[in-house]
CSV table of C-alpha atoms in Angstrom, one decimal:
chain,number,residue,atom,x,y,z
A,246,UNK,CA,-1.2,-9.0,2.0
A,247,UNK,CA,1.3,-7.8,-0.6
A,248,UNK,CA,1.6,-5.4,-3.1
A,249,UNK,CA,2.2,-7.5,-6.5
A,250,UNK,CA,4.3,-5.2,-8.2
A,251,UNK,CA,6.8,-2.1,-7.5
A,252,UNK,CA,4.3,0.9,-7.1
A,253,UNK,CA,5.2,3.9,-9.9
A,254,UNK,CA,4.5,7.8,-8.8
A,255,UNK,CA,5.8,10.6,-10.7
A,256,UNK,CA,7.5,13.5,-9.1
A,257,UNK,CA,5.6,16.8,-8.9
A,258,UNK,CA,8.6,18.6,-9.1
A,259,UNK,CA,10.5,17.2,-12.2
A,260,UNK,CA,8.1,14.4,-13.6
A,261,UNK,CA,10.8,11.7,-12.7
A,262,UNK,CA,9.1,8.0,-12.3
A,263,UNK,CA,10.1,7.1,-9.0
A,264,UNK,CA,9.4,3.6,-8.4
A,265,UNK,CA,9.0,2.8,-4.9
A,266,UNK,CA,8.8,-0.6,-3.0
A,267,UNK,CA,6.4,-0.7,-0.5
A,268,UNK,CA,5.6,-3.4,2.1
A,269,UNK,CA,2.3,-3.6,3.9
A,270,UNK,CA,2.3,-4.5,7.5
A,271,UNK,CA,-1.0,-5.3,9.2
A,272,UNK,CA,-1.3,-2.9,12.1
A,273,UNK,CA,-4.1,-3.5,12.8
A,274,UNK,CA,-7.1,-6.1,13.7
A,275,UNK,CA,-10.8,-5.9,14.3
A,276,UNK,CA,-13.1,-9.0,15.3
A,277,UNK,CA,-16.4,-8.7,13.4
A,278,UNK,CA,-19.1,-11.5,12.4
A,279,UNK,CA,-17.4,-13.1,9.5
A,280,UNK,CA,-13.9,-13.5,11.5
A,281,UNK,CA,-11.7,-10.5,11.4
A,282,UNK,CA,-10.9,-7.7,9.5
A,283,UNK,CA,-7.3,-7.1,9.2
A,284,UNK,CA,-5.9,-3.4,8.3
A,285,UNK,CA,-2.4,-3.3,6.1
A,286,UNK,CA,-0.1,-0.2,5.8
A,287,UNK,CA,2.5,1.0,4.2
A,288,UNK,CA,4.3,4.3,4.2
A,289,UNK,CA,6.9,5.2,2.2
A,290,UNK,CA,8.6,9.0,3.1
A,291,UNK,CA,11.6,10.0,0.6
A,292,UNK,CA,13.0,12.2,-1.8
A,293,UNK,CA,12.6,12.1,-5.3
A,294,UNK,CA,15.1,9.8,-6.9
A,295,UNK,CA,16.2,12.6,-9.4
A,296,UNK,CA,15.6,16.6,-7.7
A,297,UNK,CA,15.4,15.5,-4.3
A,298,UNK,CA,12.2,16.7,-3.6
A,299,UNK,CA,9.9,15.3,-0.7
A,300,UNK,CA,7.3,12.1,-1.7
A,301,UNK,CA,4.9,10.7,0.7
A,302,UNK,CA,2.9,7.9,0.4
A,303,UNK,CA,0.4,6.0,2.3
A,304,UNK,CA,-1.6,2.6,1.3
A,305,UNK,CA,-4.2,1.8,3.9
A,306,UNK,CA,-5.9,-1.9,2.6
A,307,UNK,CA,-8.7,-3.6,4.8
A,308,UNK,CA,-9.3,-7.2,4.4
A,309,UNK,CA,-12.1,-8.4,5.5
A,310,UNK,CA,-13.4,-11.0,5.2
A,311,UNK,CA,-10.1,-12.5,5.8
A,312,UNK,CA,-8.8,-13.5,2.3
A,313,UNK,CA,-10.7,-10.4,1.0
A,314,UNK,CA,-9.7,-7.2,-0.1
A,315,UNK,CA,-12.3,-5.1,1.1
A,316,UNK,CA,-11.4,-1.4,0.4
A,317,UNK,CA,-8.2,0.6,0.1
A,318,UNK,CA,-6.8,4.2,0.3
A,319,UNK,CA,-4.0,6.1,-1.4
A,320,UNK,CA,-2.5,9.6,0.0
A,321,UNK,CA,0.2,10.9,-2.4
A,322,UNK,CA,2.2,14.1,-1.0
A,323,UNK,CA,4.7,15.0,-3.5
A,324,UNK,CA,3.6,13.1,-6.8
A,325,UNK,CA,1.2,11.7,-8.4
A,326,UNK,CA,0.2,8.1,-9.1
A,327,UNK,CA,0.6,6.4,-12.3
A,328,UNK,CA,-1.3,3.5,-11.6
A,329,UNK,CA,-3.1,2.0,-8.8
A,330,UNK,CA,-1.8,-0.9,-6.8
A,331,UNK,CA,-2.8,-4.3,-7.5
A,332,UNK,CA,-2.8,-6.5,-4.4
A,333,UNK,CA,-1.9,-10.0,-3.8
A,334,UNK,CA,-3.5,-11.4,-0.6
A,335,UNK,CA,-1.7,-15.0,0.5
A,336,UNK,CA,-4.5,-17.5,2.1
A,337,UNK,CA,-4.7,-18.2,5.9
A,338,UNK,CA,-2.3,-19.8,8.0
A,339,UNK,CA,-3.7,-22.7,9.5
A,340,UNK,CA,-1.4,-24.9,12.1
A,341,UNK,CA,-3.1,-28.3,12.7
């Protein structure tokens, strides 16, 4: 799972647009009845690009079933988010 496009917060502090680049990693993995569902993170833990100020960020996305987005969650610390995050989720791997 991917984030389609660079995610924009803006700073608490100053009001700058900080646009950030985040890359979800599954961390996680959960067998359930329709195959498993697959948890993605990313966490992003900087300074503001202009006062230097601290920005947090956290995108939890569960995907289930897989191929799915299921639900998501976004904990800001710092700014505040100027749009949500659209998600791009690449089809299954299948070696045979």
């Amino acid at each position: 799972m991917k984030i389609k496009k660079p995610y924009r917060v803006k700073c608490s502090r100053c009001g700058e647009i900080n646009v950030l680049d985040l890359d979800l990693q599954c961390v996680s993995s959960y067998e359930r009845n329709m195959g498993p569902e697959l948890e993605h993170m990313a966490i992003f833990d900087d300074l503001c690009i202009k006062c230097s100020a601290d920005i947090r960020v956290r995108v939890e996305a569960w995907e289930y079933p897989e191929g799915n987005l299921e639900d998501y969650s976004v904990v800001i610390e710092g700014a505040e988010e100027m749009e949500e995050p659209e998600f791009s989720i690449e089809p299954p791997f299948f070696d045979g």
